[in-house]
Every structure is written in C-alpha cells, then in structure tokens.
Tab-separated table of C-alpha atoms in Angstrom:
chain	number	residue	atom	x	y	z
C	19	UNK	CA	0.000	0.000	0.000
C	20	UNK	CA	0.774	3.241	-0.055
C	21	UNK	CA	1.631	5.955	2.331
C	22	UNK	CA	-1.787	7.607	1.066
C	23	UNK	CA	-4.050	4.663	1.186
C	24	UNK	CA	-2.368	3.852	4.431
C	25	UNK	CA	-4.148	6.973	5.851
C	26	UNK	CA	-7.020	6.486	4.125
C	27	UNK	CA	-7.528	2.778	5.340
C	28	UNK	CA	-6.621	4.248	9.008
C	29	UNK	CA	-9.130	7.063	9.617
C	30	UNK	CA	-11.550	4.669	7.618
C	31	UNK	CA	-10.695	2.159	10.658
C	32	UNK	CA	-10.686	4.161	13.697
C	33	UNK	CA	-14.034	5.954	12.507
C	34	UNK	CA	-16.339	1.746	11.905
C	35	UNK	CA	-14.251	0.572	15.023
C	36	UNK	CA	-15.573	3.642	17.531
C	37	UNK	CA	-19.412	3.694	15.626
C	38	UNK	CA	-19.337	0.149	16.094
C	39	UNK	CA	-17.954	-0.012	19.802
C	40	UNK	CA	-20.361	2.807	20.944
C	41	UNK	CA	-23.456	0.887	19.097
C	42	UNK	CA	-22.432	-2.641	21.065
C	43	UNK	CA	-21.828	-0.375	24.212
C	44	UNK	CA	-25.503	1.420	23.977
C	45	UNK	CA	-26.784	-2.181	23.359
C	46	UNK	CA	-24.685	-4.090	26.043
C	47	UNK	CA	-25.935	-1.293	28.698
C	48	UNK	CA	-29.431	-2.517	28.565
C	49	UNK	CA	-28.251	-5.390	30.227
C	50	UNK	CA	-25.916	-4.008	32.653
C	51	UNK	CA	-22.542	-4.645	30.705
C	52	UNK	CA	-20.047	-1.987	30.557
C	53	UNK	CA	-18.394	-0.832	27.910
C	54	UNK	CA	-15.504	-2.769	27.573
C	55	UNK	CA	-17.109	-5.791	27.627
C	56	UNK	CA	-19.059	-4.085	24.394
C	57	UNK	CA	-16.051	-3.262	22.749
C	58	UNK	CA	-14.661	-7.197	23.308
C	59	UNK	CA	-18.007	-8.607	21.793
C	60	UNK	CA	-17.560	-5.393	18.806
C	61	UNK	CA	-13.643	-6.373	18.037
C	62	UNK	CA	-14.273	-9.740	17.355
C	63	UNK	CA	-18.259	-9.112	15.400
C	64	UNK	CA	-15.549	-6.820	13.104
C	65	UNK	CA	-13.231	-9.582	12.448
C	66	UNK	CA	-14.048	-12.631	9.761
C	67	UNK	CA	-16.524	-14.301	12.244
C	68	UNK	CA	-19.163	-11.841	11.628
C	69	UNK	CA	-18.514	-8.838	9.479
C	70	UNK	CA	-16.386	-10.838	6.967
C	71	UNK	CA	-18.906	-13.480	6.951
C	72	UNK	CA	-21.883	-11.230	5.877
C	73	UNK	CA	-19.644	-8.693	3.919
C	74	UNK	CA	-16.040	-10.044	2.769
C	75	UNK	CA	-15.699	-7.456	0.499
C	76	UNK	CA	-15.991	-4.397	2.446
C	77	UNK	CA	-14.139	-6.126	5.404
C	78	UNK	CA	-11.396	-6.742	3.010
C	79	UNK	CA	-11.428	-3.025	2.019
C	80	UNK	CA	-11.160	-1.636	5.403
C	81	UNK	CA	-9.240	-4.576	6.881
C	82	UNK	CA	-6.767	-5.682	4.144
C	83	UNK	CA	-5.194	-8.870	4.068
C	84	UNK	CA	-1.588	-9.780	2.547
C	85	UNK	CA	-1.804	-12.927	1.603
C	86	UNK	CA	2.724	-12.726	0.910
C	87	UNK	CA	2.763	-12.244	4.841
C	88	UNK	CA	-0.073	-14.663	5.551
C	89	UNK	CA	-1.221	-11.023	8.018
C	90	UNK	CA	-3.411	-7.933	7.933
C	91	UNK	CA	-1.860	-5.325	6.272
C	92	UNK	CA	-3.188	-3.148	8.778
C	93	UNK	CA	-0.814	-4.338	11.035
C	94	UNK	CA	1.456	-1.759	10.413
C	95	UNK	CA	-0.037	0.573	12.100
C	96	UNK	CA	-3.068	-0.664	13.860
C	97	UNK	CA	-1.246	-2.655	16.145
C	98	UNK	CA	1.471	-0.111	17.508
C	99	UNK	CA	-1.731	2.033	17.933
C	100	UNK	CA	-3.582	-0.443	19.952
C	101	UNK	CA	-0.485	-1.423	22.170
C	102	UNK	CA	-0.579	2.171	22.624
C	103	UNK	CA	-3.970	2.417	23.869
C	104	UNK	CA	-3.018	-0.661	26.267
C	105	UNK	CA	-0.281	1.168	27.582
C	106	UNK	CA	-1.557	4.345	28.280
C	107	UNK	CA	-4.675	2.475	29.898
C	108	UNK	CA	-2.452	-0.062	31.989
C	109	UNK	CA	-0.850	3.475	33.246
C	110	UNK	CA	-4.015	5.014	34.252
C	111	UNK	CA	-4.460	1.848	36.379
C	112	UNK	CA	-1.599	1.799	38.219
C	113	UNK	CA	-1.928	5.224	38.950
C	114	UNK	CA	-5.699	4.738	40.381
C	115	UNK	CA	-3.803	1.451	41.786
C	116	UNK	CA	-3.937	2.052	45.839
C	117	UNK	CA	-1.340	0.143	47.657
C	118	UNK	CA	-2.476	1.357	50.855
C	119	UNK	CA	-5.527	-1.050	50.902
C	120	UNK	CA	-3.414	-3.743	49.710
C	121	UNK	CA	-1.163	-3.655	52.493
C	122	UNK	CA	-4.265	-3.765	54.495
C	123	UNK	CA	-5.928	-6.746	53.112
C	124	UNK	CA	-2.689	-8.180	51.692
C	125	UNK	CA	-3.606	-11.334	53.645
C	126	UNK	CA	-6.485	-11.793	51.836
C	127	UNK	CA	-5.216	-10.893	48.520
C	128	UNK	CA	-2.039	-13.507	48.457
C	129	UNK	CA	-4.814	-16.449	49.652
C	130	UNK	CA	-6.834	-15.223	46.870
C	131	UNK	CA	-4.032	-15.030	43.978
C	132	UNK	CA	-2.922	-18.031	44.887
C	133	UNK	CA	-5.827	-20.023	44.423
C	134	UNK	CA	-6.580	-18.086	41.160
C	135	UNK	CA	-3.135	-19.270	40.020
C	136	UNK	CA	-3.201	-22.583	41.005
C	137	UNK	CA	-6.318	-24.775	40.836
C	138	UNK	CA	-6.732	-22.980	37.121
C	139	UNK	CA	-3.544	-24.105	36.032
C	140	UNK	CA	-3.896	-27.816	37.555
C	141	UNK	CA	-7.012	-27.578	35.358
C	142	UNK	CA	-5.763	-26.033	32.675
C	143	UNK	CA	-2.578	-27.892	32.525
C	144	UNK	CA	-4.782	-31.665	32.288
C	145	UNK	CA	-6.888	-30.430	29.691
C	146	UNK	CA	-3.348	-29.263	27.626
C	147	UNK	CA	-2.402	-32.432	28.102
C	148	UNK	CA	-5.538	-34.633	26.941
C	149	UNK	CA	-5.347	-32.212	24.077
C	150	UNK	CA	-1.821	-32.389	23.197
C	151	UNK	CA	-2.091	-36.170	23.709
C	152	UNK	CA	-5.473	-36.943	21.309
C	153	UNK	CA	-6.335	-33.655	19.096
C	154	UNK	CA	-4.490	-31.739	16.819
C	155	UNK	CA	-5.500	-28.388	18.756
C	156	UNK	CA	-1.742	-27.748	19.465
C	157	UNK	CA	0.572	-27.916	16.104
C	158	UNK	CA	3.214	-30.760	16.031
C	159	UNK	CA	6.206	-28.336	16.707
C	160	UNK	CA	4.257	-27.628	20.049
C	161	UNK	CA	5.963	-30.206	22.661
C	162	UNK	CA	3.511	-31.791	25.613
C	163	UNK	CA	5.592	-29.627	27.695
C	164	UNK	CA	4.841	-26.311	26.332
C	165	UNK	CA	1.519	-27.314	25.831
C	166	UNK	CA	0.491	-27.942	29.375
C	167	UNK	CA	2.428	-24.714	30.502
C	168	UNK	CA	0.706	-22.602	28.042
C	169	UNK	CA	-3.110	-23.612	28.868
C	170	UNK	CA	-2.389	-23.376	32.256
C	171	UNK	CA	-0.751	-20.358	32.323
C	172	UNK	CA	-4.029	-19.452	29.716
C	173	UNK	CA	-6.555	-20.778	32.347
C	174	UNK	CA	-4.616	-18.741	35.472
C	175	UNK	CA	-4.624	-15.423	33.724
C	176	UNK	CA	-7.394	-12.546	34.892
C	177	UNK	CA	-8.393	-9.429	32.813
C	178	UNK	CA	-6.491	-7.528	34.659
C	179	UNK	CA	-7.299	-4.063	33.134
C	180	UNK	CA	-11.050	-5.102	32.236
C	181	UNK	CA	-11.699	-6.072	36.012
C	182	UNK	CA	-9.908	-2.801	36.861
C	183	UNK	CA	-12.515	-0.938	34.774
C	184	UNK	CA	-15.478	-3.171	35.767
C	185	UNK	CA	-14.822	-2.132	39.218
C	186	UNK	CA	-14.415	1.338	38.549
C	187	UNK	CA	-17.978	0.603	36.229
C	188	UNK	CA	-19.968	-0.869	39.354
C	189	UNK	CA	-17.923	1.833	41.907
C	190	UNK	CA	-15.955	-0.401	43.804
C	191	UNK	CA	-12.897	1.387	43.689
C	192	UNK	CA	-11.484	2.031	46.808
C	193	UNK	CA	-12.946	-1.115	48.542
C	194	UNK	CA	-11.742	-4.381	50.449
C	195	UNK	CA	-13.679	-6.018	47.563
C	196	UNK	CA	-12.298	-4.151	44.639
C	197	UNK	CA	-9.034	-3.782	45.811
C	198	UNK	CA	-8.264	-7.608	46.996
C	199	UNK	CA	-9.628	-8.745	43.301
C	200	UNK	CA	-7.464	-6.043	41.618
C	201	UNK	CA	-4.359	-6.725	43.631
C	202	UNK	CA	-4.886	-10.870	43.596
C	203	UNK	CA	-5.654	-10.007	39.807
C	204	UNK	CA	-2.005	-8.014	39.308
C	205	UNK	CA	-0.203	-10.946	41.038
C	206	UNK	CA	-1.799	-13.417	38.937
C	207	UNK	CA	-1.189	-12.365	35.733
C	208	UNK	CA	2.501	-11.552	36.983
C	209	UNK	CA	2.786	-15.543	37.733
C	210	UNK	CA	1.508	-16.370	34.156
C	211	UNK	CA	3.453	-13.905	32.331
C	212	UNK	CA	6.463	-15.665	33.695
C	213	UNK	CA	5.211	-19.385	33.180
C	214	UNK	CA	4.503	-17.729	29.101
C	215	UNK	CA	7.846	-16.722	29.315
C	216	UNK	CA	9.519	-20.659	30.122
C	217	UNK	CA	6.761	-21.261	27.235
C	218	UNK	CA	7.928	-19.024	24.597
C	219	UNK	CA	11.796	-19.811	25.999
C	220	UNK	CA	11.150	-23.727	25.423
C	221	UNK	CA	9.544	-23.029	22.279
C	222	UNK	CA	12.491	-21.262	21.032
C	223	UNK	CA	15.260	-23.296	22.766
C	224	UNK	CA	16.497	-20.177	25.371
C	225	UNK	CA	16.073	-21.853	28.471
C	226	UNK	CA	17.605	-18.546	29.851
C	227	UNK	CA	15.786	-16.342	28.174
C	228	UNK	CA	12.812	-17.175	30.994
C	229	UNK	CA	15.481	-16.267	33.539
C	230	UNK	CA	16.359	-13.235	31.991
C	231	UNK	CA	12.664	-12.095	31.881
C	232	UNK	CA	11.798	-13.217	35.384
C	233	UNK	CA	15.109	-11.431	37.176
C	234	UNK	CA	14.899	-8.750	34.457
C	235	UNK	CA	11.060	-7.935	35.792
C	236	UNK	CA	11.893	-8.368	39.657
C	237	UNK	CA	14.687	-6.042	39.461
C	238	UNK	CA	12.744	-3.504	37.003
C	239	UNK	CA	9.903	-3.359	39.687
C	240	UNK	CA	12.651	-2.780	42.359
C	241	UNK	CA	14.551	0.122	40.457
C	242	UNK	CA	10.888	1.770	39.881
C	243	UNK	CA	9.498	1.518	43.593
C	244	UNK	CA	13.206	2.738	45.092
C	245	UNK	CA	15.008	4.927	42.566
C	246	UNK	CA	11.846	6.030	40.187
C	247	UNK	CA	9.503	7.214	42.679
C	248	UNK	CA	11.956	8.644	45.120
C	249	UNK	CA	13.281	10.953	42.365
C	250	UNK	CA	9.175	11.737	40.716
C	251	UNK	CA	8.514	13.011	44.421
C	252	UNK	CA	11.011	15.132	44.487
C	253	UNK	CA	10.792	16.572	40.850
C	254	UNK	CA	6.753	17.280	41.891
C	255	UNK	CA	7.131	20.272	43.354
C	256	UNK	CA	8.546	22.421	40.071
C	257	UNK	CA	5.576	20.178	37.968
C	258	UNK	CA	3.025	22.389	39.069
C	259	UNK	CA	2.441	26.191	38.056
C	260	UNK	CA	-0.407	27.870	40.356
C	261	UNK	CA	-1.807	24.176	41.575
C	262	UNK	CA	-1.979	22.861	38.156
C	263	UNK	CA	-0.321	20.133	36.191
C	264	UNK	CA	1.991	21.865	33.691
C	265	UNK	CA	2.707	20.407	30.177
C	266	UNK	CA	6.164	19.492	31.592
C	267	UNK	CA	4.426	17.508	33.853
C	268	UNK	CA	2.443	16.010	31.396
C	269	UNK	CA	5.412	15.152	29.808
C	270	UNK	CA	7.318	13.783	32.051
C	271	UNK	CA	4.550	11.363	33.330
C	272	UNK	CA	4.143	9.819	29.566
C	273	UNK	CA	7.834	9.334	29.341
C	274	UNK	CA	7.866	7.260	32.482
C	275	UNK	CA	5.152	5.152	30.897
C	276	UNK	CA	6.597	5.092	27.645
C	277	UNK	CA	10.087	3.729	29.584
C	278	UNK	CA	8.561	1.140	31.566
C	279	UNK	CA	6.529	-0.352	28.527
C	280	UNK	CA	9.955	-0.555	26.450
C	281	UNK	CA	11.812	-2.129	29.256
C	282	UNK	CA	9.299	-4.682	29.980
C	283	UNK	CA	8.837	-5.391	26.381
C	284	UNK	CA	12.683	-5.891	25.607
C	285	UNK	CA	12.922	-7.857	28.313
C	286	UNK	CA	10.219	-10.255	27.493
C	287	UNK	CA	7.530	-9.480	29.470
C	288	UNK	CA	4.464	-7.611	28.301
C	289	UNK	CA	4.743	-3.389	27.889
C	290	UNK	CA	1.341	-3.353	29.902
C	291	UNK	CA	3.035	-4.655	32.911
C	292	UNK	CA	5.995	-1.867	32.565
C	293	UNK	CA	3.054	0.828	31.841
C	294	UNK	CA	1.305	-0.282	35.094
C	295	UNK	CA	4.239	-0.041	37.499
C	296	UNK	CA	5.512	3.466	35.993
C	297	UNK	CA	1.773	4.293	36.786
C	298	UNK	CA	2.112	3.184	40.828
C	299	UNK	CA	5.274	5.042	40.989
C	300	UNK	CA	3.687	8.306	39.402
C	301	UNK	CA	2.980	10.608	42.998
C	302	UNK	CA	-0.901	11.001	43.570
C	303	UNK	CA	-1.027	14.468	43.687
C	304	UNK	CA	0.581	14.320	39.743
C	305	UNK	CA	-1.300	11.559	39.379
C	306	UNK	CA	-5.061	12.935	39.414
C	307	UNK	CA	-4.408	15.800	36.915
C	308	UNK	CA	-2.465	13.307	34.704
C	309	UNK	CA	-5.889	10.761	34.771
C	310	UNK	CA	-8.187	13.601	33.838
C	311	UNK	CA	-6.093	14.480	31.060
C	312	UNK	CA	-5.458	11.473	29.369
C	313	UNK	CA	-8.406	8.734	30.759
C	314	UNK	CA	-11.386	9.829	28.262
C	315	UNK	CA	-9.036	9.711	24.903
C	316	UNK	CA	-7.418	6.880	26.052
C	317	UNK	CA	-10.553	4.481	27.084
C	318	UNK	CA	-12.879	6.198	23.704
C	319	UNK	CA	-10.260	6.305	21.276
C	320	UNK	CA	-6.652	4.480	21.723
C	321	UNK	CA	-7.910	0.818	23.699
C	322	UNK	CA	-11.023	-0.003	21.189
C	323	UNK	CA	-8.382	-0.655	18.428
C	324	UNK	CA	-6.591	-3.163	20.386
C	325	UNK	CA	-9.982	-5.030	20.773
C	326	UNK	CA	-10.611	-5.191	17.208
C	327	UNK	CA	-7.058	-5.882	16.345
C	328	UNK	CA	-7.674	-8.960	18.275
C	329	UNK	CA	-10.764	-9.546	16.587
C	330	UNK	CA	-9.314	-9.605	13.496
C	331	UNK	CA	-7.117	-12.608	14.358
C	332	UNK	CA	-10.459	-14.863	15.210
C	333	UNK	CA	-12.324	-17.098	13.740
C	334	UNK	CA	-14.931	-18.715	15.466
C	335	UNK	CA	-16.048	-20.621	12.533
C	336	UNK	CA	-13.270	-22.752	13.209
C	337	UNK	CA	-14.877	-24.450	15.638
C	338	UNK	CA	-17.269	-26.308	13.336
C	339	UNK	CA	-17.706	-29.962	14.899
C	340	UNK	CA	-19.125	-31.315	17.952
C	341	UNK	CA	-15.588	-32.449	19.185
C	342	UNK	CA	-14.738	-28.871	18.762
C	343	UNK	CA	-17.399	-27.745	20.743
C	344	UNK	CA	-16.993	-30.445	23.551
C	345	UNK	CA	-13.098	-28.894	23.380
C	346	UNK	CA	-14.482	-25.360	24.387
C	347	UNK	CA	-17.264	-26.298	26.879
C	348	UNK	CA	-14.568	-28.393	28.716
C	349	UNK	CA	-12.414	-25.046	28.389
C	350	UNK	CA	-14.981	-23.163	29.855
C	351	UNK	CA	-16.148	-25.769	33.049
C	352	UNK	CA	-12.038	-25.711	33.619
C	353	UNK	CA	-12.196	-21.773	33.640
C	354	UNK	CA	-14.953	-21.301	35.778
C	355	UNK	CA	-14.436	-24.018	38.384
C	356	UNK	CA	-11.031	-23.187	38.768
C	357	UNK	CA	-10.614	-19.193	39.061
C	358	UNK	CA	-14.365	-18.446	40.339
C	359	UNK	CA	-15.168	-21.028	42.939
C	360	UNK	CA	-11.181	-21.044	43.913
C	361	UNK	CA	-10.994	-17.507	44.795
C	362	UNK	CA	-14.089	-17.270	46.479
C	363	UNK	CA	-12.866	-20.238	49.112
C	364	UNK	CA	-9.884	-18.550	49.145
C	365	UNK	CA	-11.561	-14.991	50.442
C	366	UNK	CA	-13.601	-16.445	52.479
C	367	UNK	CA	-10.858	-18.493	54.782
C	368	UNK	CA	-9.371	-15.348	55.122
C	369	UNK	CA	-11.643	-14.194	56.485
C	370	UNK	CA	-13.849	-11.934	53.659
C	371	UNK	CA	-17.139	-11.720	54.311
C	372	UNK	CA	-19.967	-13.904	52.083
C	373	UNK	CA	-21.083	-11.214	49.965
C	374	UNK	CA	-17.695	-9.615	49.232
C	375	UNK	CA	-16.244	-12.917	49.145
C	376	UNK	CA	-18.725	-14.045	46.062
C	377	UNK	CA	-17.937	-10.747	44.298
C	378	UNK	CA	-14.402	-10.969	44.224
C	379	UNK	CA	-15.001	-14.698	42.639
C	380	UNK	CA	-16.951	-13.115	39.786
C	381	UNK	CA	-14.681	-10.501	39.230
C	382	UNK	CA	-11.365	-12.411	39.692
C	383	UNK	CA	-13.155	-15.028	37.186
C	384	UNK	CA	-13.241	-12.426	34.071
C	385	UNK	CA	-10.742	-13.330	31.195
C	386	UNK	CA	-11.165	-10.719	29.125
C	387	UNK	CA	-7.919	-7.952	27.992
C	388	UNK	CA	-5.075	-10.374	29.556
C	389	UNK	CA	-6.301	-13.710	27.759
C	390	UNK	CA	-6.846	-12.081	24.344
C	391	UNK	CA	-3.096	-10.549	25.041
C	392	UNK	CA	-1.660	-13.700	26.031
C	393	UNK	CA	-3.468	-16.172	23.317
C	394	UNK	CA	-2.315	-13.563	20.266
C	395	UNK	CA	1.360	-13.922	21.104
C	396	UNK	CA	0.468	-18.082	21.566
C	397	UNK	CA	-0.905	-17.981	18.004
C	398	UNK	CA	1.419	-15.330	16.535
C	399	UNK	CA	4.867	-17.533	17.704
C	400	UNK	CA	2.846	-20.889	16.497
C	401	UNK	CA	1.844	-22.457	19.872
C	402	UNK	CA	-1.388	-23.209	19.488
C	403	UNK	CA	-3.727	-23.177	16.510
C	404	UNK	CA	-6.466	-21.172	15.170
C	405	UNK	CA	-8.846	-23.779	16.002
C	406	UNK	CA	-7.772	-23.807	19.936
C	407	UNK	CA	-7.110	-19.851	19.568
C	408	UNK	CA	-11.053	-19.447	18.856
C	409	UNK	CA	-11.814	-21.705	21.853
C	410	UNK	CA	-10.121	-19.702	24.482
C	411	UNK	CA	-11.413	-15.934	22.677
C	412	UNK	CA	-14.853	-17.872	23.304
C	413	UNK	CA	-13.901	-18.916	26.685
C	414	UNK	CA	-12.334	-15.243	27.684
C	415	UNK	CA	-16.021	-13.566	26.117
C	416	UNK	CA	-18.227	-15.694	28.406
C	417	UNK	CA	-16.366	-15.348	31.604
C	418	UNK	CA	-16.257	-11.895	30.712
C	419	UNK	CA	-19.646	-11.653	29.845
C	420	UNK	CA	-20.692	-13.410	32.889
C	421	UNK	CA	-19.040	-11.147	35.651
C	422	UNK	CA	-21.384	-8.595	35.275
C	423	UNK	CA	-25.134	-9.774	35.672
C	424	UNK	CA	-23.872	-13.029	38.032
C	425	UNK	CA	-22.223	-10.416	40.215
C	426	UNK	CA	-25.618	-8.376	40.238
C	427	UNK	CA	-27.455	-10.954	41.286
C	428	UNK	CA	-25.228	-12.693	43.560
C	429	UNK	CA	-23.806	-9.688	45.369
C	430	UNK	CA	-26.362	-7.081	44.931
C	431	UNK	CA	-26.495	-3.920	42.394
C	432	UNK	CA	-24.621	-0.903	44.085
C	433	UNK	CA	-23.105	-3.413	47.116
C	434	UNK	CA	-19.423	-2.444	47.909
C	435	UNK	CA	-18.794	-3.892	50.931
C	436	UNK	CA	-15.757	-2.474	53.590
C	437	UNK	CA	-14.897	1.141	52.085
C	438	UNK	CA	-11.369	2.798	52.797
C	439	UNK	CA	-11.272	6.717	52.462
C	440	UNK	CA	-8.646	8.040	50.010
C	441	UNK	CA	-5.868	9.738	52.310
C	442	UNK	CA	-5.381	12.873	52.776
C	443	UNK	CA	-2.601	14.194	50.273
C	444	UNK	CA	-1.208	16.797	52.660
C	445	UNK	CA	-2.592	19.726	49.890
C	446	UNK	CA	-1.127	19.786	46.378
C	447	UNK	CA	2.227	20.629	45.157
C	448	UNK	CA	3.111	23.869	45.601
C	449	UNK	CA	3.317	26.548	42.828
C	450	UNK	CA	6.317	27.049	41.290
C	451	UNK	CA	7.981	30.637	42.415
C-alpha cells in the first residue's frame, strides 16, 4: 500500500471501530454490561466471524489482508496504535492502583491469587495435556511440555485491566472487595506472564531467556518503587504552576510510561506490565491531573483498536464440529471451576465476608484484555492453533460476559462492601515561584 491509502484505510478504521464499539456499548448497557465488555463482543463481530462473513468485500477493504505475509496489512499501524492504547490504559491503572488497601488486606489478597493461580492451572494444565495427547489443537512443533504450561498459564490469567474498569464501572474502587480482586488479579497475571515466558523460551530453545525475563522484571519493579519514585517526588514540586499540572508535567509522566513499557517489552515481558508499574510510581497528587487528562481519549479512542485488532485474528467458525465444541465447553467448566469457585474459598478463609467474598469470585473469574493478550502472542509464535485460539477468545467472552449480571445478582447492584477513604494528600504541590 501506499503511504496515502495507508491513511485512508486508518481514519476509515478508527471511525467503523468507535461507531461500532459505541453501538455494542448502547446495546450491552441494557443489560448491565459496561463498555468494555461491548467493545470485546464489537472487536471480534468486526473480524471474519461476523462482518467478513456477511460482507467479505468491504471487510477486506477496510481490513486488508496480505496474503505474501499470511497477516493484515493493517498491522502496520493498527497494532502499535492499539499497544498504545493498552499502555496508556495499563498506566491510568496503576496510577488509580492504591497500595495502601493492599497492604491492608494483603492477607487476603495472596490467599486469593494463589488459588486463582493454582487450581486454574492444575485444570488447565490436564486439559493441555488430553489435548496435546489426542487432538491436533496444538501444532506438532508444540511439545507436551509447552503445551500444558501454556493452557495453564491461559486458564490462570485474569483481565487484569477489564476487572480494573469493571470495578471502577460498578464503583468499587477504593474497597476491600475491589481492591483484593485487583491486587490478587495483578499478582496473577505476573505468575503467568512468567510461566509464558519458560513457554515461549522452550519453544524457542532459550532456556535462559525465561530467567532473563523473570530477574529482568523483579529487578525492574525494584529500580521503579526505590530509585523512580523517590526521584518523581522530588521533581513534583517544580511540575506544578499555580496548583496545576503543567505540560512538563504532562510530559514527564508519559515518558515514564513510555520507559517502563519498552523495558518490559525488551525484556520479554508484556509493555502493559511496565506501563502499570511506571503508573504506581507516578505521585498522587501528579497523578489525578495526569488521569483527567489522558483517561477519556485513552478508554474512547486508543484501547477499542486493540480489541478489534484482536478480533481480526479470530475465527470462530473454526470451531465447526461437535468435538470442537466439547473442546471449548470443557475449556470453559475448567475456567470457571477453577478461578471463580477457587478464589471465592480462598476470600472467604481469610476471612472476607460472604457477599464480598462471592464478588471478588466473579470478578477475579473475568478473562477478558489479559487472555486475548496472552493467546495472540500463543498464536502469533505458532503455539497453538487457530482452532484452539477461537476456543479460548470464546472462553475469555463468556467469563467476561458473565461477571457482570452473576455479580448483580449474587452480590447485589450498588453493594461495595468495607470502604477505605482516600488519604489525605497533605494539599497539592506547591506553585512554582
């Protein structure tokens, strides 16, 4: 293509992906979904297992495929743009991200990741197996091995920035309830990330490139929360001009998010786990001003692409046998049992009341962001095939689906449970002289 039609296959993109998202959203409201669980079903109703079924030739023209490349052509520049939107979102959660609660409840939130990590992952890791052992759902390059490890790891993820704005969606920010599922949630998907990177490093033969990713990530986190943070406190005071964010400020707080997303990514984790931890480090009283300026392009423009960039690599017409089906509804029983019903013991023998307890089961049982993330690289590097890649989007949109209206009705609309006041900031950052 070229630089021209580029654009013009761009702005034609970003202007069906946002009409389409908002029409979903308007839809999904009517029975209490948010918005991102609209623009999940809309990303994948874009991609060949809806619009390119009814209209190949118009999805072709606004979604062009290279058949040299065996990829969209979009890819170019869609993709960078939606890893941007990830990013920048990621960021804004880390920043809302409060630590204080988490010390609080940390009891309860440790119990709870740990069961979310690993009764999913038992699960996960038999079904890998009985599938490695008597389907063709994995290729033949894919070893039993790195077939176990990856559906476990795929079954122990949560959708880590969807629950974080489901629970901003039903106002449980702030609470024993949101803030256990969020911070269990965080520590999960840390744990899978590193059993996808001895995945990817087995797949590849560099047994220590998993080391390098798993040190390279604890000592990333350390530098951040001692050197990072330290040093952002201390700049604060000349980043505000009469108690107002300037654009140096501004700046400053998207280069520490653009930083951590490149060092995470070049050292083999994901950039949304480097985006998150530059946004915990980022000092509250920056951090508000920063939020209101970048949260509503971010969430409306930038993370809807990454939804239907994902979309665009699914096809649920795949699955087009009763075997097939079997495959995902034993995918799904795996997912449920073993994140749901797990982390809901788990909260309650720590001592979490019933009703808060049941909530942070639904949430913590959401797929969502994280699984789409994690099953695109799986089918990108060859891991698993398109076939078992529809299966698990179809697994991530139910439990995702499901959070919502099972949460209503279990825990109650507008119940929150044990509320912890934000603290006091000690007033703003001065004014610059």
């Amino acid at each position: 293509m070229t630089n021209l039609s580029l654009a013009v296959h761009f702005f034609a993109q970003i202007a069906v992906i946002l009409l389409v998202c908002r029409l979903v959203g308007l839809i999904a409201k009517r029975f209490g979904q948010p918005q991102v669980v609209a623009e999940m079903i809309a990303g994948v109703m874009l991609g060949p297992s809806l619009f390119g079924l009814l209209a190949p030739e118009a999805q072709a023209w606004i979604f062009p495929w290279d058949p040299s490349q065996k990829t969209r052509d979009t890819q170019s520049y869609l993709f960078p743009a939606s890893q941007l939107g990830l990013a920048l979102y990621m960021f804004v959660v880390g920043m809302e991200f409060r630590v204080d609660i988490v010390k609080k409840h940390f009891k309860s939130s440790v119990a709870v990741s740990a069961a979310g990590i690993v009764t999913p992952f038992v699960l996960g890791g038999l079904l890998g197996w009985a599938m490695k052992s008597w389907t063709d759902l994995f290729p033949a390059k894919t070893s039993l091995f790195e077939a176990v490890l990856f559906l476990g790891a795929s079954m122990s993820i949560t959708a880590f920035p969807m629950l974080a704005r489901i629970i901003h969606f039903k106002g449980l920010a702030g609470t024993r309830m949101g803030t256990v599922a969020i911070g269990a949630g965080a520590l999960d998907d840390a744990a899978a990330w590193c059993l996808l990177a001895i995945v990817l490093a087995s797949f590849e033969g560099n047994v220590a490139g998993a080391a390098t990713n798993v040190g390279g990530g604890a000592l990333f986190v350390a530098v951040m929360l001692l050197g990072v943070r330290p040093l952002l406190g201390w700049l604060s005071q000349w980043l505000f001009d009469r108690g107002s964010l300037t654009e140096t400020g501004l700046v400053v707080a998207l280069a520490t998010m653009a930083l951590g997303a490149f060092v995470t990514d070049a050292i083999g984790l994901h950039a949304v786990f480097g985006a998150f931890v530059a946004g915990s480090v980022i000092p509250r009283s920056v951090a508000r001003d920063v939020i209101t300026r970048i949260q509503p392009l971010t969430v409306s423009l930038l993370l809807p692409l990454f939804f239907t960039y994902s979309g665009l690599n699914t096809r649920i017409t795949l699955i087009d046998s009763a075997f097939l089906w079997l495959m995902t509804g034993a995918v799904l029983v795996a997912a449920i049992a073993g994140k749901g019903l797990a982390c809901w013991a788990a909260a309650r023998l720590t001592g979490v009341p019933q009703r808060e307890a049941l909530g942070i089961g639904v949430l913590m049982n959401a797929r969502g962001l994280m699984e789409l993330i994690i099953i695109n690289i799986g089918l990108s590097k060859g891991i698993i095939s398109p076939s078992l890649f529809a299966t698990l989007v179809i697994m991530a949109i139910v439990t995702t689906l499901m959070a919502s209206p099972i949460f209503d009705r279990l825990v109650g609309k507008g119940f929150v449970g044990e509320t912890t006041p934000e603290p006091e900031l000690g007033g703003r950052a001065p004014a610059r002289p």
